[in-house]
Tab-separated table of C-alpha atoms in Angstrom:
chain	number	residue	atom	x	y	z
A	1	MET	CA	-47.663	118.034	34.094
A	2	LEU	CA	-48.938	114.510	33.779
A	3	PRO	CA	-52.632	113.870	34.529
A	4	ILE	CA	-53.177	112.725	38.065
A	5	ALA	CA	-56.293	110.859	36.875
A	6	LEU	CA	-54.116	108.070	35.564
A	7	GLU	CA	-52.784	107.184	38.993
A	8	GLY	CA	-54.090	104.087	40.650
A	9	VAL	CA	-55.168	100.625	39.494
A	10	TRP	CA	-56.863	99.751	36.216
A	11	ALA	CA	-58.314	96.365	35.369
A	12	ALA	CA	-58.915	94.334	32.201
A	13	SER	CA	-59.552	90.689	31.313
A	14	ALA	CA	-59.651	88.522	28.246
A	15	PRO	CA	-60.127	84.814	27.450
A	16	ALA	CA	-56.756	83.055	27.435
A	17	VAL	CA	-55.527	81.973	23.994
A	18	LEU	CA	-53.706	78.679	24.679
A	19	GLN	CA	-51.513	77.247	22.009
A	20	HIS	CA	-51.231	73.490	21.262
A	21	ARG	CA	-53.794	70.731	21.627
A	22	TRP	CA	-54.641	69.456	25.061
A	23	VAL	CA	-55.841	66.229	26.637
A	24	PRO	CA	-58.200	65.301	28.178
A	25	ALA	CA	-59.493	68.868	27.429
A	26	THR	CA	-58.229	72.381	26.895
A	27	PRO	CA	-58.083	74.352	30.171
A	28	ALA	CA	-60.778	76.976	30.550
A	29	LEU	CA	-58.836	80.106	31.568
A	30	THR	CA	-59.470	83.839	31.712
A	31	GLU	CA	-56.418	86.140	31.874
A	32	HIS	CA	-56.739	89.085	34.257
A	33	TYR	CA	-54.579	92.236	33.873
A	34	PHE	CA	-53.928	95.163	36.175
A	35	LEU	CA	-52.268	98.391	35.049
A	36	VAL	CA	-50.689	99.910	38.215
A	37	VAL	CA	-49.789	103.616	37.863
A	38	SER	CA	-48.024	105.570	40.607
A	39	LYS	CA	-46.167	108.877	40.966
A	40	ALA	CA	-42.394	108.730	41.212
A	41	PRO	CA	-40.439	111.090	43.495
A	42	ASP	CA	-39.559	113.279	40.485
A	43	GLY	CA	-43.265	113.752	39.690
A	44	SER	CA	-43.327	111.464	36.681
A	45	LEU	CA	-45.783	108.546	36.459
A	46	ARG	CA	-44.491	104.993	36.430
A	47	ALA	CA	-46.522	101.921	35.520
A	48	PHE	CA	-46.296	98.169	35.396
A	49	ILE	CA	-48.765	95.358	34.628
A	50	ARG	CA	-49.735	92.511	36.935
A	51	ASN	CA	-51.199	89.329	35.482
A	52	PRO	CA	-51.796	86.442	37.938
A	53	GLU	CA	-52.228	83.715	35.379
A	54	SER	CA	-48.927	84.035	33.430
A	55	ASN	CA	-47.187	87.171	34.719
A	56	TRP	CA	-47.028	88.555	31.195
A	57	GLY	CA	-46.311	92.028	32.469
A	58	ALA	CA	-42.831	90.907	33.642
A	59	GLU	CA	-41.784	91.098	29.930
A	60	ILE	CA	-42.733	94.745	29.784
A	61	GLY	CA	-41.209	95.792	33.075
A	62	THR	CA	-41.776	99.073	34.942
A	63	ARG	CA	-42.024	102.068	32.574
A	64	THR	CA	-42.549	105.800	32.478
A	65	VAL	CA	-46.006	106.928	31.366
A	66	ILE	CA	-45.934	109.570	28.608
A	67	MET	CA	-49.192	111.289	27.649
A	68	THR	CA	-49.796	113.720	24.808
A	69	ALA	CA	-53.425	114.823	24.423
A	70	ASN	CA	-55.198	111.487	24.567
A	71	ALA	CA	-52.275	109.360	23.378
A	72	ILE	CA	-50.455	107.218	25.984
A	73	ALA	CA	-47.104	105.551	25.764
A	74	LEU	CA	-45.380	103.313	28.306
A	75	ARG	CA	-41.687	104.041	27.676
A	76	GLU	CA	-38.386	102.539	28.687
A	77	PRO	CA	-35.037	103.420	27.026
A	78	ASN	CA	-33.921	101.021	24.275
A	79	GLU	CA	-37.357	99.345	24.282
A	80	THR	CA	-40.303	99.725	21.892
A	81	ASP	CA	-43.080	101.850	23.394
A	82	VAL	CA	-46.307	100.281	24.498
A	83	ASP	CA	-48.820	102.567	22.848
A	84	GLY	CA	-52.367	103.352	23.937
A	85	ILE	CA	-55.168	105.850	24.136
A	86	ALA	CA	-57.336	107.468	26.733
A	87	ASN	CA	-60.965	106.870	25.674
A	88	PRO	CA	-63.762	109.378	26.042
A	89	ASP	CA	-65.631	106.972	28.360
A	90	GLY	CA	-62.805	107.117	30.908
A	91	THR	CA	-61.176	103.819	30.001
A	92	VAL	CA	-57.622	103.307	28.695
A	93	THR	CA	-56.751	101.042	25.782
A	94	LEU	CA	-53.250	99.650	25.360
A	95	ARG	CA	-52.221	98.130	22.044
A	96	LYS	CA	-51.202	94.464	21.724
A	97	ILE	CA	-50.772	94.248	25.493
A	98	SER	CA	-52.295	90.856	26.198
A	99	ALA	CA	-50.442	87.532	26.131
A	100	ALA	CA	-52.262	86.917	22.815
A	101	GLU	CA	-50.975	90.292	21.510
A	102	THR	CA	-54.507	91.793	21.300
A	103	ASP	CA	-55.532	95.231	22.539
A	104	LEU	CA	-56.819	95.505	26.100
A	105	THR	CA	-59.197	98.148	27.438
A	106	PHE	CA	-58.652	98.935	31.114
A	107	HIS	CA	-61.302	100.345	33.423
A	108	ARG	CA	-61.339	101.381	37.099
A	109	PRO	CA	-61.745	98.100	39.017
A	110	ALA	CA	-64.940	96.959	40.666
A	111	PRO	CA	-64.752	94.779	43.813
A	112	SER	CA	-65.202	91.697	41.562
A	113	ASP	CA	-62.066	92.663	39.646
A	114	LEU	CA	-59.994	93.202	42.814
A	115	ILE	CA	-60.394	89.517	43.784
A	116	TRP	CA	-57.668	88.961	41.284
A	117	PHE	CA	-55.511	91.859	42.416
A	118	TYR	CA	-55.341	91.427	46.164
A	119	PRO	CA	-54.272	88.096	47.694
A	120	LEU	CA	-57.345	87.972	49.921
A	121	PRO	CA	-60.142	90.464	50.532
A	122	SER	CA	-58.636	91.100	53.971
A	123	PRO	CA	-54.957	91.460	54.831
A	124	GLU	CA	-55.575	89.228	57.868
A	125	TRP	CA	-55.563	85.483	57.241
A	126	ARG	CA	-57.644	83.073	59.269
A	127	TYR	CA	-57.035	79.366	59.495
A	128	ALA	CA	-59.722	76.914	58.320
A	129	ARG	CA	-59.602	73.134	58.081
A	130	PRO	CA	-59.478	71.914	54.510
A	131	VAL	CA	-62.758	70.692	53.042
A	132	ASP	CA	-63.245	67.071	52.114
A	133	ALA	CA	-63.360	67.058	48.318
A	134	ASN	CA	-63.655	63.318	47.768
A	135	ASP	CA	-60.300	63.336	46.037
A	136	GLY	CA	-58.498	60.826	48.249
A	137	TRP	CA	-57.149	63.280	50.772
A	138	ARG	CA	-58.026	62.654	54.417
A	139	THR	CA	-58.283	66.042	56.050
A	140	GLY	CA	-57.203	67.200	59.481
A	141	THR	CA	-56.055	70.253	61.379
A	142	LEU	CA	-52.639	71.717	62.010
A	143	ALA	CA	-52.989	71.124	65.750
A	144	GLY	CA	-54.280	67.625	65.187
A	145	GLU	CA	-51.125	66.644	63.298
A	146	GLY	CA	-48.750	68.248	65.801
A	147	MET	CA	-48.214	71.577	64.013
A	148	ARG	CA	-48.293	74.968	65.744
A	149	GLU	CA	-50.431	77.513	63.924
A	150	ALA	CA	-48.299	80.593	64.617
A	151	PRO	CA	-45.388	79.962	62.198
A	152	VAL	CA	-47.862	78.963	59.416
A	153	ALA	CA	-49.963	82.040	60.230
A	154	ALA	CA	-46.911	84.297	59.916
A	155	LEU	CA	-46.291	82.890	56.428
A	156	MET	CA	-49.917	83.252	55.324
A	157	ASN	CA	-50.248	86.747	56.671
A	158	ALA	CA	-47.100	87.780	54.822
A	159	ILE	CA	-48.783	86.656	51.627
A	160	ALA	CA	-52.172	88.196	52.451
A	161	GLY	CA	-50.481	91.476	53.421
A	162	GLU	CA	-49.294	92.268	49.883
A	163	ARG	CA	-51.607	95.251	49.417
A	164	ALA	CA	-49.365	97.533	47.359
A	165	PRO	CA	-47.564	95.183	44.945
A	166	GLN	CA	-44.577	95.994	42.878
A	167	LEU	CA	-43.570	94.297	39.625
A	168	ARG	CA	-41.343	91.823	41.506
A	169	SER	CA	-43.473	91.287	44.570
A	170	PRO	CA	-44.053	87.622	45.584
A	171	TYR	CA	-47.111	86.261	43.812
A	172	ILE	CA	-47.888	83.028	45.771
A	173	GLN	CA	-51.285	81.811	44.703
A	174	SER	CA	-51.895	78.711	46.757
A	175	VAL	CA	-50.286	76.724	49.576
A	176	ALA	CA	-51.305	73.218	50.574
A	177	ILE	CA	-49.768	71.261	53.456
A	178	ALA	CA	-50.137	67.556	54.345
A	179	ARG	CA	-48.675	65.975	57.443
A	180	HIS	CA	-48.827	62.246	58.305
A	181	GLY	CA	-50.880	61.775	55.204
A	182	ARG	CA	-53.563	64.312	56.186
A	183	LEU	CA	-54.260	67.531	54.397
A	184	VAL	CA	-54.108	70.232	57.048
A	185	LEU	CA	-53.962	73.436	54.971
A	186	ASP	CA	-55.457	74.310	51.584
A	187	GLN	CA	-55.264	78.041	51.027
A	188	TYR	CA	-55.778	79.939	47.807
A	189	PHE	CA	-55.039	83.594	46.874
A	190	TYR	CA	-55.592	86.024	43.992
A	191	GLY	CA	-58.947	84.578	42.910
A	192	PHE	CA	-57.683	81.016	42.485
A	193	THR	CA	-59.746	78.108	43.921
A	194	ALA	CA	-59.260	74.391	44.542
A	195	ALA	CA	-61.049	73.667	41.237
A	196	ASP	CA	-58.525	75.615	39.154
A	197	GLY	CA	-55.719	73.919	37.330
A	198	HIS	CA	-52.368	75.671	37.538
A	199	ASP	CA	-49.507	75.700	35.039
A	200	VAL	CA	-46.839	73.774	36.949
A	201	ARG	CA	-44.111	74.355	34.321
A	202	SER	CA	-40.953	72.272	34.976
A	203	ALA	CA	-42.301	70.643	38.112
A	204	GLY	CA	-43.851	68.273	35.627
A	205	LYS	CA	-40.376	66.902	34.855
A	206	SER	CA	-40.531	65.006	38.135
A	207	VAL	CA	-43.724	63.386	37.042
A	208	THR	CA	-41.965	62.262	33.868
A	209	THR	CA	-39.361	60.295	35.790
A	210	LEU	CA	-42.111	58.716	37.963
A	211	MET	CA	-43.681	57.528	34.716
A	212	VAL	CA	-40.333	56.145	33.641
A	213	GLY	CA	-40.091	54.218	36.956
A	214	ARG	CA	-43.583	52.771	36.520
A	215	ALA	CA	-42.794	51.763	32.930
A	216	VAL	CA	-39.631	49.981	34.073
A	217	SER	CA	-41.763	47.882	36.494
A	218	ASP	CA	-44.581	47.286	34.001
A	219	THR	CA	-42.510	46.215	31.043
A	220	HIS	CA	-39.118	44.985	32.264
A	221	GLU	CA	-37.941	46.218	28.914
A	222	PHE	CA	-35.311	48.690	30.130
A	223	ALA	CA	-33.555	50.133	33.146
A	224	PRO	CA	-31.708	53.376	33.989
A	225	SER	CA	-28.523	51.820	32.585
A	226	SER	CA	-30.174	51.081	29.215
A	227	ARG	CA	-28.776	52.919	26.233
A	228	VAL	CA	-31.142	55.378	24.660
A	229	LEU	CA	-30.488	54.534	21.055
A	230	ASP	CA	-30.938	50.828	21.724
A	231	LEU	CA	-34.455	51.664	22.987
A	232	LEU	CA	-35.400	54.044	20.167
A	233	ARG	CA	-34.249	52.078	17.144
A	234	GLY	CA	-37.151	53.429	15.137
A	235	TYR	CA	-35.290	56.756	14.999
A	236	LEU	CA	-32.061	55.331	13.608
A	237	PRO	CA	-29.980	56.451	11.903
A	238	VAL	CA	-29.443	59.730	13.820
A	239	LYS	CA	-27.414	62.750	12.838
A	240	ASN	CA	-24.183	63.636	14.568
A	241	ASP	CA	-23.802	59.981	15.496
A	242	ASP	CA	-20.633	59.125	17.461
A	243	ALA	CA	-19.590	56.693	20.206
A	244	ARG	CA	-20.556	59.129	22.979
A	245	LYS	CA	-24.173	59.331	21.716
A	246	ARG	CA	-24.370	55.540	21.470
A	247	HIS	CA	-23.329	55.279	25.128
A	248	MET	CA	-25.971	57.793	26.405
A	249	THR	CA	-28.325	56.116	28.907
A	250	VAL	CA	-31.791	56.646	30.354
A	251	ALA	CA	-30.145	57.705	33.649
A	252	ASP	CA	-28.089	60.335	31.766
A	253	LEU	CA	-31.370	61.857	30.460
A	254	MET	CA	-33.008	61.779	33.927
A	255	THR	CA	-30.055	63.483	35.598
A	256	MET	CA	-29.519	66.227	32.994
A	257	ALA	CA	-26.174	64.676	32.098
A	258	SER	CA	-26.910	63.410	28.559
A	259	GLY	CA	-23.912	65.083	26.952
A	260	LEU	CA	-26.108	66.491	24.176
A	261	ALA	CA	-25.616	70.099	23.099
A	262	CYS	CA	-28.667	71.092	25.023
A	263	ASP	CA	-28.566	73.977	27.459
A	264	ASP	CA	-31.804	75.797	28.314
A	265	ASN	CA	-29.769	78.632	29.875
A	266	ASP	CA	-27.923	79.323	26.655
A	267	ASP	CA	-29.979	80.882	23.797
A	268	ALA	CA	-27.255	79.824	21.298
A	269	SER	CA	-27.477	76.137	22.295
A	270	PRO	CA	-29.134	74.051	19.501
A	271	GLY	CA	-30.936	71.979	22.121
A	272	ASN	CA	-32.370	74.974	24.001
A	273	GLU	CA	-36.070	74.320	24.688
A	274	ASP	CA	-37.246	77.486	22.913
A	275	THR	CA	-35.092	76.668	19.899
A	276	MET	CA	-36.578	73.173	19.684
A	277	GLN	CA	-40.112	74.441	19.986
A	278	SER	CA	-39.624	77.113	17.304
A	279	GLN	CA	-38.540	74.599	14.647
A	280	PRO	CA	-40.639	74.519	11.397
A	281	ARG	CA	-43.989	72.853	11.337
A	282	GLY	CA	-43.628	69.098	10.882
A	283	THR	CA	-40.453	68.766	12.976
A	284	ASP	CA	-40.454	65.709	15.204
A	285	TRP	CA	-39.166	66.993	18.497
A	286	TYR	CA	-37.901	63.550	19.539
A	287	ARG	CA	-35.878	63.204	16.359
A	288	TYR	CA	-34.675	66.738	16.684
A	289	THR	CA	-33.288	65.934	20.147
A	290	LEU	CA	-31.668	62.667	19.061
A	291	ASP	CA	-30.033	64.473	16.121
A	292	LEU	CA	-28.359	67.067	18.306
A	293	PRO	CA	-24.537	67.078	18.362
A	294	MET	CA	-22.751	65.851	21.437
A	295	ALA	CA	-21.017	68.479	23.532
A	296	TYR	CA	-19.332	66.245	26.107
A	297	ASP	CA	-19.258	62.681	27.404
A	298	PRO	CA	-22.520	61.427	28.951
A	299	GLY	CA	-22.533	61.488	32.714
A	300	THR	CA	-19.664	63.961	33.064
A	301	ARG	CA	-21.545	67.300	33.193
A	302	ALA	CA	-25.075	68.159	34.209
A	303	ILE	CA	-26.643	70.939	32.126
A	304	TYR	CA	-30.304	71.893	32.470
A	305	CYS	CA	-31.877	70.300	29.381
A	306	THR	CA	-35.684	70.052	28.994
A	307	ALA	CA	-35.466	68.315	25.613
A	308	GLY	CA	-33.650	65.417	27.261
A	309	ILE	CA	-36.355	64.921	29.879
A	310	ASN	CA	-39.002	65.133	27.143
A	311	LEU	CA	-37.196	62.419	25.199
A	312	LEU	CA	-37.980	60.049	28.131
A	313	GLY	CA	-41.543	60.188	26.917
A	314	ALA	CA	-40.522	58.412	23.712
A	315	ILE	CA	-38.902	55.653	25.741
A	316	VAL	CA	-42.008	55.200	27.936
A	317	GLU	CA	-44.360	55.179	24.995
A	318	THR	CA	-42.176	52.775	23.009
A	319	ALA	CA	-41.752	50.335	25.934
A	320	THR	CA	-45.423	50.373	27.016
A	321	GLN	CA	-46.931	50.583	23.578
A	322	THR	CA	-49.374	53.055	25.134
A	323	SER	CA	-49.874	56.732	24.497
A	324	LEU	CA	-48.323	58.871	27.247
A	325	ALA	CA	-51.673	60.602	27.993
A	326	ARG	CA	-53.393	57.218	28.427
A	327	TYR	CA	-50.529	55.746	30.419
A	328	PHE	CA	-50.550	58.733	32.829
A	329	SER	CA	-54.317	58.430	33.177
A	330	TYR	CA	-54.562	54.799	34.138
A	331	ARG	CA	-51.324	54.507	36.127
A	332	PHE	CA	-51.476	57.832	37.977
A	333	ALA	CA	-54.541	60.081	37.565
A	334	GLU	CA	-57.205	57.369	38.042
A	335	PRO	CA	-55.751	55.471	41.026
A	336	MET	CA	-54.694	58.715	42.650
A	337	ASN	CA	-58.235	60.289	42.439
A	338	PHE	CA	-57.250	63.228	40.239
A	339	GLY	CA	-59.814	65.734	39.239
A	340	SER	CA	-59.547	67.763	36.018
A	341	TYR	CA	-56.119	68.282	34.506
A	342	ALA	CA	-54.638	69.066	31.108
A	343	MET	CA	-51.557	67.809	29.300
A	344	TRP	CA	-50.475	69.433	26.070
A	345	LEU	CA	-49.514	67.555	22.916
A	346	MET	CA	-46.491	68.134	20.790
A	347	PRO	CA	-47.264	69.001	17.182
A	348	PRO	CA	-47.335	66.145	14.587
A	349	PRO	CA	-45.605	63.921	13.835
A	350	SER	CA	-44.728	63.412	17.494
A	351	ASP	CA	-48.305	64.060	18.591
A	352	ALA	CA	-47.543	62.877	22.127
A	353	ALA	CA	-47.850	64.528	25.528
A	354	TYR	CA	-44.945	66.910	26.127
A	355	MET	CA	-43.040	65.665	29.109
A	356	GLY	CA	-40.797	68.682	29.643
A	357	GLY	CA	-43.401	70.626	31.711
A	358	GLY	CA	-46.230	73.119	31.252
A	359	ASP	CA	-49.288	71.013	32.118
A	360	PHE	CA	-52.200	72.184	34.255
A	361	PHE	CA	-52.875	70.390	37.549
A	362	ARG	CA	-55.017	71.233	40.552
A	363	PRO	CA	-52.687	71.986	43.519
A	364	ARG	CA	-54.341	69.320	45.740
A	365	ASP	CA	-53.667	66.731	43.048
A	366	PHE	CA	-50.069	67.750	42.331
A	367	LEU	CA	-49.341	67.610	46.100
A	368	LYS	CA	-49.951	63.836	45.830
A	369	PHE	CA	-46.630	63.484	43.984
A	370	ALA	CA	-44.797	64.911	46.978
A	371	GLU	CA	-46.755	62.502	49.171
A	372	LEU	CA	-45.518	59.621	46.960
A	373	ILE	CA	-41.968	60.583	47.981
A	374	LEU	CA	-42.916	60.330	51.655
A	375	GLU	CA	-44.834	57.108	51.229
A	376	ARG	CA	-42.217	55.495	49.028
A	377	GLY	CA	-44.445	55.256	46.029
A	378	ARG	CA	-47.777	54.550	47.695
A	379	TRP	CA	-51.012	56.545	47.498
A	380	ARG	CA	-53.412	55.258	50.086
A	381	ASP	CA	-53.703	51.481	49.426
A	382	ARG	CA	-52.139	51.552	46.001
A	383	GLN	CA	-48.487	51.139	45.072
A	384	ILE	CA	-48.275	53.646	42.271
A	385	VAL	CA	-44.426	53.472	41.778
A	386	ASP	CA	-42.096	50.828	43.136
A	387	SER	CA	-40.542	51.874	46.466
A	388	ALA	CA	-37.036	51.098	45.158
A	389	TRP	CA	-37.588	53.525	42.321
A	390	ILE	CA	-38.471	56.298	44.803
A	391	ASP	CA	-35.268	55.569	46.715
A	392	GLU	CA	-33.241	55.691	43.525
A	393	SER	CA	-34.968	58.876	42.330
A	394	ILE	CA	-34.066	60.915	45.377
A	395	ALA	CA	-30.476	59.775	45.662
A	396	PRO	CA	-28.118	62.694	44.809
A	397	ARG	CA	-26.573	62.010	41.412
A	398	THR	CA	-25.646	65.305	39.649
A	399	ALA	CA	-25.508	69.015	40.290
A	400	PRO	CA	-26.884	70.780	37.166
A	401	GLU	CA	-24.809	73.894	36.498
A	402	GLY	CA	-26.421	77.122	37.658
A	403	GLU	CA	-29.213	75.377	39.579
A	404	GLY	CA	-27.713	75.603	43.041
A	405	ASP	CA	-28.799	72.174	44.295
A	406	ARG	CA	-28.330	68.469	43.689
A	407	TYR	CA	-30.431	66.405	41.337
A	408	GLY	CA	-31.736	62.866	41.402
A	409	TYR	CA	-33.896	61.283	38.760
A	410	GLY	CA	-35.821	64.454	37.884
A	411	TRP	CA	-36.086	65.700	41.477
A	412	HIS	CA	-34.267	68.653	43.066
A	413	LEU	CA	-32.493	67.811	46.336
A	414	SER	CA	-31.733	70.596	48.773
A	415	ARG	CA	-30.685	71.019	52.353
A	416	VAL	CA	-32.261	73.867	54.302
A	417	ALA	CA	-30.910	75.062	57.679
A	418	VAL	CA	-33.573	76.134	60.153
A	419	ASP	CA	-32.687	77.270	63.668
A	420	GLY	CA	-29.479	75.240	63.767
A	421	ARG	CA	-30.846	72.049	62.242
A	422	ASP	CA	-30.501	70.888	58.589
A	423	TYR	CA	-33.501	69.446	56.758
A	424	ASP	CA	-33.098	67.404	53.552
A	425	VAL	CA	-35.798	68.535	51.102
A	426	VAL	CA	-36.976	66.847	47.913
A	427	ASN	CA	-38.865	69.049	45.445
A	428	ALA	CA	-40.311	69.209	41.975
A	429	GLY	CA	-39.656	72.781	40.924
A	430	GLY	CA	-41.100	74.909	38.106
A	431	ASN	CA	-40.694	78.383	36.725
A	432	GLY	CA	-42.691	80.979	38.635
A	433	GLY	CA	-42.634	79.264	41.944
A	434	GLN	CA	-44.370	75.925	41.365
A	435	LEU	CA	-42.997	73.671	44.120
A	436	ALA	CA	-44.074	70.200	45.241
A	437	ILE	CA	-41.981	69.716	48.380
A	438	ALA	CA	-41.352	66.670	50.540
A	439	ILE	CA	-39.612	67.023	53.936
A	440	PRO	CA	-39.082	63.390	55.014
A	441	ALA	CA	-37.777	64.176	58.555
A	442	LEU	CA	-41.079	65.929	59.321
A	443	ASP	CA	-43.378	63.702	57.287
A	444	VAL	CA	-44.647	66.863	55.566
A	445	ALA	CA	-45.623	67.453	51.930
A	446	VAL	CA	-46.206	70.971	50.639
A	447	MET	CA	-47.537	72.266	47.288
A	448	VAL	CA	-47.014	75.877	46.325
A	449	THR	CA	-48.201	77.531	43.154
A	450	ALA	CA	-47.202	81.080	42.202
A	451	GLY	CA	-47.270	83.543	39.387
A	452	ASN	CA	-43.682	84.866	39.417
A	453	TYR	CA	-42.982	83.413	35.915
A	454	GLY	CA	-39.733	84.680	34.498
A	455	GLN	CA	-38.642	86.040	37.920
A	456	TYR	CA	-36.250	83.430	39.302
A	457	PRO	CA	-34.627	85.904	41.811
A	458	VAL	CA	-38.073	86.253	43.374
A	459	TRP	CA	-39.378	82.682	43.459
A	460	ARG	CA	-36.089	80.974	44.369
A	461	LYS	CA	-36.605	82.352	47.891
A	462	PHE	CA	-39.911	80.544	48.363
A	463	LEU	CA	-38.518	77.116	49.238
A	464	PRO	CA	-36.317	78.127	52.188
A	465	GLN	CA	-39.053	80.494	53.489
A	466	ILE	CA	-41.709	77.800	53.375
A	467	VAL	CA	-39.491	75.029	54.739
A	468	SER	CA	-38.487	77.314	57.625
A	469	ALA	CA	-42.083	78.034	58.482
A	470	ILE	CA	-43.048	74.303	58.346
A	471	ALA	CA	-40.057	73.265	60.432
A	472	ARG	CA	-40.837	75.847	63.118
A	473	SER	CA	-44.493	74.790	63.115
A	474	CYS	CA	-43.440	71.149	63.658
A	475	ALA	CA	-40.878	71.982	66.347
A	476	PRO	CA	-41.732	70.838	69.885
């Protein structure tokens, strides 16, 4: 019979080990881990690991707990055991269990640990007006901007009510809402605060195309119709050169229709993001992308390709003659009153900010990009991106295979039906549930951060759920 003493929640934490180099500074991050053990109907013990920062436990899954004397194993058929030991002091150590593949020692949680386990201390959410943080946001209230509290409260209470999580439970960690240019909700869960940067993953791709638009206006050196190889002559000659590659345009990269053999959903694709990033030290990721073979004519098929979006960074940097990190800082972060953020650098020789996603931004700051969509490129009294570029960016252009929505220049375009009415929605989306949402018909911008990394079936539901709550809140 398995020891009942293992049942319940166990907590551990460790400093995050972040790869790469970061600008302006490396994010300060502690990873929190929770081993959740419960008894199955057959009397066996089952366990999974929750980790709000990166959801690392999703890779392990839910497993059976096997204990022999003081040895512990988390077991799943056809998978390598996660081994551990029950320590004399009542703690449990699991081997190589952290994201950095180090051992973790779990203890019974104190109240200070459970801040990171439960969404909120109480399952009942209460509305509070956002604080004025001197970050450019004017604050207001839901009622003051014509929004009823009840639909928003239902959404917040559903999040706060997650008191017995499963491995695939929703893991929403912040929700911010702005209407008519005023921040009316700024709510954080699972220990996160307004000061914490969040890994926005591929939502950063939409920022990349905003930078392209700004560079077009600043330099007049190129346009969406410009051919990529004409702009990046320093990389010539390229491998696998043919007429199709020579006709590939900036617009093709921005719409995921480059024609390159680059498919993030196919592990065998040479342009797969993980394949590119696992190349030997000294590989120039820009050159690697340009050297890929062509799989089809540019503009004819849209395939999700992070390497193509990242290649836009080379075009911006070449045209502006400014490092990407510096260009983002003085064209976006500074005039838009950003607080701390972190962009990671590709390894040498590229040594430039990676524009395919994975940067850390505070939710209140990233929400400003959705507000740019509503304000046609303006943030307060500054025109950050030309209004015509915003219009072009959110025009439907392709439908990347397997994505389920339309795509503009780096922005997802959806239509959500709520109570018999259709709402057009523009969003920057990232793995795990990172969503910067603009609903033009309601003049509402929403930012959601979440920890369901690697769990697309879970986080793909967030957008329609949130849009539905917002639309009902704004209904007369």
